[in-house]
XYZ file of C-alpha atoms in Angstrom:
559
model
C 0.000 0.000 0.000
C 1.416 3.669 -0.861
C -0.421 5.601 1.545
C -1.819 5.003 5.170
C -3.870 7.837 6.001
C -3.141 9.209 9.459
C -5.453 10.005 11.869
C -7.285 13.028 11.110
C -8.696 15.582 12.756
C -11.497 17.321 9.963
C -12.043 20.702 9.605
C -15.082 21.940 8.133
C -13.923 24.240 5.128
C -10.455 25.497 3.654
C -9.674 29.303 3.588
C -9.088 29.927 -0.127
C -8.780 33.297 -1.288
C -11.198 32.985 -3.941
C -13.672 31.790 -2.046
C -14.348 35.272 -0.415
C -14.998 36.879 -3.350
C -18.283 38.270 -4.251
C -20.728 35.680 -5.900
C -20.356 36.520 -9.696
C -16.382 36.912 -9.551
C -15.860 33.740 -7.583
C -17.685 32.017 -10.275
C -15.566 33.420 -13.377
C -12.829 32.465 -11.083
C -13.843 29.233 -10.695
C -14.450 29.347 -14.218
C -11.123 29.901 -15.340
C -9.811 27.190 -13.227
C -12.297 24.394 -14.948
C -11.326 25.643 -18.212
C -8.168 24.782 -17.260
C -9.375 21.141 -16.366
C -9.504 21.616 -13.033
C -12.675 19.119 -11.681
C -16.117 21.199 -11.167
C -16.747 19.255 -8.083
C -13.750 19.628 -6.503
C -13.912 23.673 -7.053
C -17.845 23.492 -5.279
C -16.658 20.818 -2.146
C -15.106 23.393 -0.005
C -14.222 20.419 1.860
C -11.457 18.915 -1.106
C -8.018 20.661 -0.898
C -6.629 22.283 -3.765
C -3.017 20.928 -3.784
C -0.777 23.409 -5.809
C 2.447 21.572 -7.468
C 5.287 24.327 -7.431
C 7.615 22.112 -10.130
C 11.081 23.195 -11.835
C 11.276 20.311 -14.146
C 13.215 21.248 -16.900
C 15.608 19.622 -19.845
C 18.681 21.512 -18.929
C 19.612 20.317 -14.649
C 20.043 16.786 -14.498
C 18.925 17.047 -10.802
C 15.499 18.469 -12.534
C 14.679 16.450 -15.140
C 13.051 13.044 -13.655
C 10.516 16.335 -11.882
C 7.756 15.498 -14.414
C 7.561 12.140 -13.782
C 7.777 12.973 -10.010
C 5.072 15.488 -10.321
C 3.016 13.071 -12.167
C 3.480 10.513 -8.767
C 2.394 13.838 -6.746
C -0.807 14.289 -7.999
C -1.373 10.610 -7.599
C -1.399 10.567 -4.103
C -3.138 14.301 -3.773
C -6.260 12.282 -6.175
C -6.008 8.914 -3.618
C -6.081 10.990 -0.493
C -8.738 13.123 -1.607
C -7.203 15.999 -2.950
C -7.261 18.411 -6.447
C -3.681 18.934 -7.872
C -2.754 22.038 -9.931
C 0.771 21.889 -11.394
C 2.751 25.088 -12.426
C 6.120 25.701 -13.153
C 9.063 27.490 -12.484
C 12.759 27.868 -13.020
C 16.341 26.034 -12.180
C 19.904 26.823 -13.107
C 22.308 23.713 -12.934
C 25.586 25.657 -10.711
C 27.579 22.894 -12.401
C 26.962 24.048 -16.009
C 27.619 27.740 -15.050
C 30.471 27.031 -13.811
C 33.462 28.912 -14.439
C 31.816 31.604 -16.707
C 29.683 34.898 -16.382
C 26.397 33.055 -16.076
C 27.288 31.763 -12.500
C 26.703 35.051 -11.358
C 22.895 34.478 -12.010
C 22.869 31.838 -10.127
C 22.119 32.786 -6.482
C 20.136 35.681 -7.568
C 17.955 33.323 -9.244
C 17.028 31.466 -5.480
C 15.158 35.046 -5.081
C 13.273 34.645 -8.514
C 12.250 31.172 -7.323
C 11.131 32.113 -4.017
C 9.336 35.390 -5.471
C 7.405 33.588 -8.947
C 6.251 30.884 -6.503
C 4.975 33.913 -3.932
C 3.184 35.534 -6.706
C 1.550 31.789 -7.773
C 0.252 30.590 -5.332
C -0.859 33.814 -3.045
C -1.515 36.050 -6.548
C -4.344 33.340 -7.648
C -5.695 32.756 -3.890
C -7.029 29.330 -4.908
C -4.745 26.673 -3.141
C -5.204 25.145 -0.076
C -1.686 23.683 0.269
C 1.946 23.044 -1.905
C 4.123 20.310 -2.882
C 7.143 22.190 -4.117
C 9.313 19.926 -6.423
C 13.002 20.674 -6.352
C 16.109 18.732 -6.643
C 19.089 21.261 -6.582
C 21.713 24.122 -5.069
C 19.616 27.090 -4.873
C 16.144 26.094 -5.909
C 15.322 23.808 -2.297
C 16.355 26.686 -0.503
C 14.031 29.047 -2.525
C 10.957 26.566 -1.880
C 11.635 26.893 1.344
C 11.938 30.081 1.687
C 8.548 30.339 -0.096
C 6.896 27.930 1.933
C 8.039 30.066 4.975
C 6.660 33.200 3.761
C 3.592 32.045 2.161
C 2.532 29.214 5.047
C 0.268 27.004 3.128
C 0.582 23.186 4.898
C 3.672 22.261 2.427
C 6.286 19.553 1.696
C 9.397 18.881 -0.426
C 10.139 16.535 -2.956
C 13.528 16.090 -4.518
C 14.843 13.858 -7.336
C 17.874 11.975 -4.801
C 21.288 11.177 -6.031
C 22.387 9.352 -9.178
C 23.712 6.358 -9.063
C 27.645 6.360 -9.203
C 29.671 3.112 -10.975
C 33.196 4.872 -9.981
C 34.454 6.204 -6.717
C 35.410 10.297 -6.484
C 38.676 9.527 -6.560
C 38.665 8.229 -9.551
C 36.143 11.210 -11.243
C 38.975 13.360 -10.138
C 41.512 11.486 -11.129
C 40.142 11.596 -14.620
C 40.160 15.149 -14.277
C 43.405 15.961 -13.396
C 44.153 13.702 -16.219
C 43.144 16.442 -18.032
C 44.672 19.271 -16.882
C 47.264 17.684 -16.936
C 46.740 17.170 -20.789
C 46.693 13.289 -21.131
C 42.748 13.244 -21.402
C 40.689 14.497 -24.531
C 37.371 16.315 -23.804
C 35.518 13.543 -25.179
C 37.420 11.114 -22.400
C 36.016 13.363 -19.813
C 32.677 14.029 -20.847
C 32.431 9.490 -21.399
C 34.517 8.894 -17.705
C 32.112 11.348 -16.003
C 29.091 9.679 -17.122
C 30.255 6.831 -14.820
C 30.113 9.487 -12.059
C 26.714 10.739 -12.856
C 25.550 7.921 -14.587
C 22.118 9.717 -15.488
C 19.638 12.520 -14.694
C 19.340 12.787 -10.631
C 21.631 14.926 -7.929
C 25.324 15.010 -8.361
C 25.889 12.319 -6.287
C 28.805 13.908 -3.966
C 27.699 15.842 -0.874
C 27.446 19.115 -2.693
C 24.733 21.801 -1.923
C 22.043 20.129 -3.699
C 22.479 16.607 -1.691
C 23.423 18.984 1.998
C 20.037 21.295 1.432
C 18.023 18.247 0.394
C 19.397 16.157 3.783
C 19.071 19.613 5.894
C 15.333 19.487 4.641
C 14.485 16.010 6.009
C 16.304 16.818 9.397
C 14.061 20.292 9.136
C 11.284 18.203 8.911
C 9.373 19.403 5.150
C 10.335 16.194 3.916
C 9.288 12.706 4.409
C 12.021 9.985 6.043
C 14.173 8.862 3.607
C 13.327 11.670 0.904
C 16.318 13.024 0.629
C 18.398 10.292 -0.922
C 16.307 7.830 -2.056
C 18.074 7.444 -5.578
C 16.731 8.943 -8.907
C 16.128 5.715 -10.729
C 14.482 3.890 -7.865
C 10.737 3.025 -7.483
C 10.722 3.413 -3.884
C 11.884 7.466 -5.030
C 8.583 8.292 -7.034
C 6.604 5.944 -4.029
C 8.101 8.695 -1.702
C 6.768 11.432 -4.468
C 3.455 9.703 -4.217
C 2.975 9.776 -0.566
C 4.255 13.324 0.087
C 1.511 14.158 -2.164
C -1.172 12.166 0.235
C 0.751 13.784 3.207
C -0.077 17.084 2.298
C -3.663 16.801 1.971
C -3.554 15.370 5.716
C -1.318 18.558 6.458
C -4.536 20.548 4.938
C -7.292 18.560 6.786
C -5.102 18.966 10.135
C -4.384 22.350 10.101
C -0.254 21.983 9.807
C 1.662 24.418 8.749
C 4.980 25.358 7.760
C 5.692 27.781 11.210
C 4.736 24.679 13.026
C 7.648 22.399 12.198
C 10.374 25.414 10.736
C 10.408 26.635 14.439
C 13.918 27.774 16.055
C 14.373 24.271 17.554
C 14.065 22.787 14.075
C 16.389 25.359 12.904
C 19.263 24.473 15.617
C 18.477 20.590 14.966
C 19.140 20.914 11.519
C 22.615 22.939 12.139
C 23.510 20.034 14.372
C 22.544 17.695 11.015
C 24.349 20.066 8.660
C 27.505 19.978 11.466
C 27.476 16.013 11.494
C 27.668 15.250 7.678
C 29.847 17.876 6.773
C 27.814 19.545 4.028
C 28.481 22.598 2.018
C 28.785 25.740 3.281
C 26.399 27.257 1.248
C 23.050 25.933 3.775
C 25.493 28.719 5.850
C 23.979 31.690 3.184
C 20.503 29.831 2.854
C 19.476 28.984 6.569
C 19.948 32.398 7.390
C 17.858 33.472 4.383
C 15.256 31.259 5.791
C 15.514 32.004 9.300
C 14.824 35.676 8.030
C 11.781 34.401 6.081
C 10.379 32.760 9.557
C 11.496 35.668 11.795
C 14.238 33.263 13.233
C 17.612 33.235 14.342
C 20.576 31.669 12.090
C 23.855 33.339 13.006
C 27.007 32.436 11.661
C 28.053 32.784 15.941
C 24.960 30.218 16.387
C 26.441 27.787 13.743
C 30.202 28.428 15.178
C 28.791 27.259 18.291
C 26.846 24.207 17.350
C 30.020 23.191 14.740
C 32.380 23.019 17.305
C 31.201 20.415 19.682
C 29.225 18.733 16.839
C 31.549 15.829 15.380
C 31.852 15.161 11.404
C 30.111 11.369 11.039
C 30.131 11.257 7.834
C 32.609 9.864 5.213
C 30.822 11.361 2.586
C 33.046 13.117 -0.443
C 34.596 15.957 -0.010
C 35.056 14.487 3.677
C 36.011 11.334 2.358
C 36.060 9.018 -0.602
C 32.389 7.788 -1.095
C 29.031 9.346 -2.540
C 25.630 9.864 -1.138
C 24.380 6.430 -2.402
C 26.801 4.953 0.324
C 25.397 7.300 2.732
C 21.701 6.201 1.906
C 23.277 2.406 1.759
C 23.798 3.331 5.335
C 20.625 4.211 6.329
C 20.306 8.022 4.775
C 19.187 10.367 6.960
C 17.128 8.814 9.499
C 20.534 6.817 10.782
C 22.110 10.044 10.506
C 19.185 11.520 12.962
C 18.909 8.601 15.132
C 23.190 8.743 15.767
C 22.679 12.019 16.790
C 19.510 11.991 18.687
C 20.950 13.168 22.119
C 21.330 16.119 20.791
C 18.233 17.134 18.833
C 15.051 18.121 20.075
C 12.533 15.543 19.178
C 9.712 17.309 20.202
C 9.440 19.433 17.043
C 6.654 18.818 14.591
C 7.452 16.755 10.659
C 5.556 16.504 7.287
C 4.294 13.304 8.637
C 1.937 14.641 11.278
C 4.274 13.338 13.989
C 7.158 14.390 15.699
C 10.936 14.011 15.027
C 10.920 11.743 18.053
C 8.181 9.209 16.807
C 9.789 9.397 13.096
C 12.847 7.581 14.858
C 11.090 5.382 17.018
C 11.585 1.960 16.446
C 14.940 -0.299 14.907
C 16.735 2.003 12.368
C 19.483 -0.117 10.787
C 22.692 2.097 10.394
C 26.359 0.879 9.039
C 28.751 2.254 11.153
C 31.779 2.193 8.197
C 29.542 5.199 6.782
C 28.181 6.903 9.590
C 30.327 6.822 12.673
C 29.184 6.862 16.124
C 29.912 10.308 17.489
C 32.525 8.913 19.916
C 34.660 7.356 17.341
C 38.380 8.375 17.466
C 37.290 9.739 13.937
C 34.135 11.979 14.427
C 35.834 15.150 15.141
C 34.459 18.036 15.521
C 34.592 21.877 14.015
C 34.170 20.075 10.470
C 32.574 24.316 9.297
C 34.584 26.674 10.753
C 34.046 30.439 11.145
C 36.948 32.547 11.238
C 37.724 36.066 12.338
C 40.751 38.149 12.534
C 42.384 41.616 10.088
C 41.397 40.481 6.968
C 37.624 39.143 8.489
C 36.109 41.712 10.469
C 32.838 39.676 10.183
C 34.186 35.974 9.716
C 35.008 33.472 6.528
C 33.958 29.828 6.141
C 36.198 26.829 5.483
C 34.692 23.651 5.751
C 37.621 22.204 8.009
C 36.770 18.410 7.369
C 38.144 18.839 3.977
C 41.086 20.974 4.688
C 44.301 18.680 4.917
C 45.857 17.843 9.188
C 49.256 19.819 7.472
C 47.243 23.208 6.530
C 45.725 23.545 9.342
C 48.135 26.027 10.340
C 49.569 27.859 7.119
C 51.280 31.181 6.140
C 52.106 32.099 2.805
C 52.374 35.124 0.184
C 49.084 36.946 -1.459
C 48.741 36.803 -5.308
C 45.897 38.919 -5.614
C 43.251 38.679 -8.022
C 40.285 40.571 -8.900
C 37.772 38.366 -10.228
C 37.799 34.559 -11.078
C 38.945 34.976 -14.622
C 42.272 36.883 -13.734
C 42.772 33.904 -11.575
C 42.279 31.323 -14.228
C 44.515 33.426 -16.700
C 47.377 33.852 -14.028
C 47.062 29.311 -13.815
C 47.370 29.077 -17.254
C 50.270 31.360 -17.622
C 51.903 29.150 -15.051
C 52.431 32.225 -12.890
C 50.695 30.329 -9.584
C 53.578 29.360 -7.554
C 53.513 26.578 -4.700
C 53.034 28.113 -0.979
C 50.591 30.885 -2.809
C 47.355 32.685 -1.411
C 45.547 33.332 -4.244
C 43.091 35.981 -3.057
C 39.827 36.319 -4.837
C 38.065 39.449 -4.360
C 35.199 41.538 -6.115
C 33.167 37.734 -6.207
C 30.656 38.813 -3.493
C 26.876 39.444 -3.620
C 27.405 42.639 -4.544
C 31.023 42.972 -5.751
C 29.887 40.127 -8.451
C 27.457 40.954 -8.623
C 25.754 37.337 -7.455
C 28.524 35.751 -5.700
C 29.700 33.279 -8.290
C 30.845 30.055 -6.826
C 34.570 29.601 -7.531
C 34.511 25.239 -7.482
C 37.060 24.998 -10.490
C 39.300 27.363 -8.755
C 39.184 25.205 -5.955
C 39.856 22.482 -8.315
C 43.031 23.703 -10.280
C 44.734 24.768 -6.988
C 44.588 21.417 -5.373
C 47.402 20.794 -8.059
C 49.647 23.407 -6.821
C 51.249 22.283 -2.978
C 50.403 23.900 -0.003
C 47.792 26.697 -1.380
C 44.887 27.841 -0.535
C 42.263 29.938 -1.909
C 40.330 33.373 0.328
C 37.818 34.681 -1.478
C 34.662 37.157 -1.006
C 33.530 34.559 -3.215
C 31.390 31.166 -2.764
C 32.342 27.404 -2.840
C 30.684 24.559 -3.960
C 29.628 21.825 -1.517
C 31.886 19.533 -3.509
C 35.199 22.005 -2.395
C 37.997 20.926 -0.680
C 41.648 21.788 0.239
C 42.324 25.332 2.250
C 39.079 27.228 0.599
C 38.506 30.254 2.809
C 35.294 31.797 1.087
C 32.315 34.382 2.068
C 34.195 36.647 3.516
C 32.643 39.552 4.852
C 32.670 42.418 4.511
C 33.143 41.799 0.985
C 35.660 44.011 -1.526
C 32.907 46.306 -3.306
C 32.203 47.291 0.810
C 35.843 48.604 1.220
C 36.811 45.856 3.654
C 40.642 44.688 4.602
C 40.757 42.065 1.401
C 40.056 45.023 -1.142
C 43.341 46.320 0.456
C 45.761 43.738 0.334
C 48.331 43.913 -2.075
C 50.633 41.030 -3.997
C 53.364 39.974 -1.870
C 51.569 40.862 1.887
C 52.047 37.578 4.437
C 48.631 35.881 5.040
C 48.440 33.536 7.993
C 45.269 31.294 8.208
C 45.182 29.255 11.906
C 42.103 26.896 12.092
C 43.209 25.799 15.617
C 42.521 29.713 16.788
C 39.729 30.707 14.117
C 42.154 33.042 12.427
C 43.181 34.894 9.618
C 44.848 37.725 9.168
C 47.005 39.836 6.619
C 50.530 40.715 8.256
C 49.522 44.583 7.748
C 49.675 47.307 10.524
C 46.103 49.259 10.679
C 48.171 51.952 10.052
C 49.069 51.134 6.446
C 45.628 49.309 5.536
C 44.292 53.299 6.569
C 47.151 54.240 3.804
C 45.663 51.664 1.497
C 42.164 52.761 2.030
C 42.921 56.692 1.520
C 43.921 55.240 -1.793
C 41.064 52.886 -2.704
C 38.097 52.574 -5.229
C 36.332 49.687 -6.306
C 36.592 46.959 -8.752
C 32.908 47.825 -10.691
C 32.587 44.818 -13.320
C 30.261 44.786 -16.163
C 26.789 43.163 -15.211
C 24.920 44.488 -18.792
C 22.330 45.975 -16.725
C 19.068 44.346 -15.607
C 19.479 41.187 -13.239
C 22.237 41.757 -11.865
C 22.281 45.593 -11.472
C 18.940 45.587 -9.709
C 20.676 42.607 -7.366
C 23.599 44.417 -6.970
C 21.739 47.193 -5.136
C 19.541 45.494 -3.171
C 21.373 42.295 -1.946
C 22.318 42.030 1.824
C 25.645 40.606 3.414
C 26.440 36.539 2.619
C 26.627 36.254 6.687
C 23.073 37.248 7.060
C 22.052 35.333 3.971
C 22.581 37.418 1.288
C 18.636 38.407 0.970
C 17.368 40.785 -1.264
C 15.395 43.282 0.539
């Protein structure tokens, strides 16, 4: 059976916008919606919920193209459960196709389109009673749930999961250095990759996409498991199926989104985020949402929670194995149910019942993926925040994939001022070993958009004992010393639009540091002296961002 209705407690009508219109215009209303082939009957029974489908299927993100077949599964459970489904779309950018090029600068501004078109949907036609919101990848799960925060419809999310992978990381990087290194042809990549991500689904390592769609089960808008059930599996458009039935229960019982994204959910889910070692990017997006919910998600808050929280997880970039090992292992509930001392299981799911009754019962877990949290091997302050000269406000470095020997590191600046000066500088050869290739002008609004610099990242790991500090963003996937989101960013006049080639930079995880060897007296010198990098944004988008984005520590919302 795919759905076992819960117990319900009935409620008499649902509040629908439309409905409070005047006779004649709630029946052209109406009208339009039937010509649209929406069911008569279910428009007249006040008492059958109008289940909007918020979907970015498309033919261009892998981790968004098995979303029509998904949706389809939706609206089967939404008809079994007693529900109406409307379906509408919306858009989503793959980060790993923009990469290294202008267009990833669109790419967190677009997380504000998403959360804004499916605003004006489903609140600008006032006929839906509550939202499934299909979305698979970096910036669009963090939009839905941003919109389900501010629009507060009962709501759930539905991802695609991970694709399967035939090869380990190691060797999909191997393969790549192969060739940089010139001893690979393009073709060679493009066929040895497709071993990686062997077909449409989530980039199997434990990027953004795979951390915000984890973070979203441990948040509770998910169903058990639905993060990383895999793309191809049946059990994967079952889960579709029943978070479709779920939310017509949410409907009929009255549960909303402020009743399970409350500020205990929100401090769970840093704990989850802290155990598997995701991407630092849920550090930009759970303070977007904490905004959208009136919350509290500090980057002092996370700090706090990171370092007593150990890393569990083996998961690539902590290790060498994907997020199909990790669900293997027992996904996300084993992940939960490790941790469980430390949550609050009080706090209200998707399901109807609480975190605590979600884990009840056996949950089988293998411990050669996820670690108990007093193995000699969890350790903790895997996301790190640090402060010092050249951080007024804190960096980021995800610490579980920064190597034991760079933990402590000084070297020489070799300063760049966007990504593509970087890349020219590597292919001149002019990157030395023991460099600190600084990165500015790659903020939210320096950018503008705050491109993620992942092949930087990438290209570096080739050159010993580097590391990258950037205004910039990383991908979840990043490893090596990646110091990134540093704030205040260049285009604000801060200490890293200052710093000059050839200044000593000393970076000291064990004492949350960094710092540029620089009195205050000559960074006021510097300063005296100092305009901004401006780089072409042709207008529109990203002009309109640039003035109205916020800092990356407090989320980088557009207000």
């Amino acid at each position: 059976m795919l759905f076992v209705p819960l117990q319900r407690k009935e409620v008499s009508y649902m509040e629908r916008a439309i409905d409070k219109l005047e006779p004649f215009q709630r029946a052209i209303s109406k009208a339009h919606l039937a010509s649209a082939g929406i069911s008569i009957d279910s428009l007249q029974d006040t008492n059958k919920p109008l289940i909007a489908i918020a979907n970015s299927w498309n033919e261009v993100c892998p981790g968004h193209e098995p979303l029509r077949q998904l949706a389809a599964e939706v609206k089967k459970g939404v008809l079994e459960a007693g529900g109406e489904p409307i379906e509408f779309n919306t858009i989503a950018m793959c980060d790993g196709i923009a990469q290294g090029h202008a267009g990833m600068r669109y790419c967190l501004p677009h997380r504000e389109i998403i959360a804004d078109s499916c605003e004006a949907m489903i609140v600008g036609e006032g006929c839906f009673d509550g939202v499934v919101y299909l979305g698979s990848c970096d910036k669009i799960i963090p939009a839905m749930l941003m919109a389900a925060a501010r629009i507060n419809l009962p709501s759930a999310l539905v991802t695609c999961g991970p694709c399967y992978d035939e090869i380990k990381p190691s060797e999909s990087k191997a393969l790549r250095a192969r060739f940089l290194a010139g001893e690979a042809t393009e073709r060679e990549v493009i066929e040895g990759t497709l071993k990686y991500y062997t077909g449409p689904g989530v980039c199997p390592f434990l990027g953004t996409a795979n951390t915000m769609g984890c973070l979203t089960e441990g948040l509770g808008m998910m169903l058990p498991m639905g993060a990383l059930w895999p793309s191809s599996t049946s059990q994967r458009r079952f889960s579709a199926r029943r978070t479709g039935a779920a939310v017509v229960d949410m409907v009929r019982r009255n549960i909303r989104p402020s009743d399970i994204m409350t500020q205990a959910a929100l401090d769970n889910t840093v704990k989850l985020l802290a155990s598997i070692g995701g991407s630092l990017n849920a550090l930009i997006h759970l303070p977007a949402l904490a905004e959208e919910l009136g919350l509290s998600c500090t980057w002092s808050q996370v700090a706090e929670i990171t370092s007593r929280t150990p890393v569990i997880c083996n998961v690539v970039p902590n290790g060498d194995i994907s997020c199909i090992n990790l669900y293997k292992a027992g996904g996300i509930p084993a992940v939960l149910k490790t941790i469980e001392g430390d949550l609050d299981t009080s706090v209200m799911t998707v399901t109807g019942k609480t975190l605590g009754e979600n884990l009840e019962g056996d949950i089988l877990i293998d411990r050669s993926v996820i670690r108990t949290q007093d193995d000699p091997n969890s350790v903790a302050k895997g996301i790190q925040v640090l402060y010092g000269n050249l951080a007024p406000e804190g960096a980021l470095v995800k610490t579980s994939a920064v190597p034991a020997d760079q933990h402590v590191w000084s070297g020489v600046a070799q300063v760049f001022n966007s990504e593509e000066e970087a890349f020219a500088a590597y292919n001149a050869g002019d990157i030395r070993p023991g460099t600190g290739v600084v990165i500015r002008y790659e903020g939210p609004k320096g950018g503008p958009g705050m491109k993620e610099l992942h092949r930087v990242t990438e290209i570096m790991k080739g050159i010993p004992n580097s590391a990258v500090i950037t205004d910039g963003r990383f991908s979840g996937a990043s490893g090596g010393l990646s110091v990134g989101y540093l704030c205040p960013e260049a285009y604000e006049g801060s200490p890293i639009a200052l710093i000059e080639n050839g200044d000593v930079l000393n970076i000291d995880l064990t004492r949350d540091l960094i710092e540029v060897e620089v009195s205050d007296e000559e960074l006021a010198k510097r300063r005296e002296k100092w305009a901004p990098v401006v780089h072409k944004n042709n207008g529109g988008l990203l002009e309109r961002y640039a003035k109205s984005v916020g800092s990356a520590k407090t989320g980088a919302v557009v207000r």
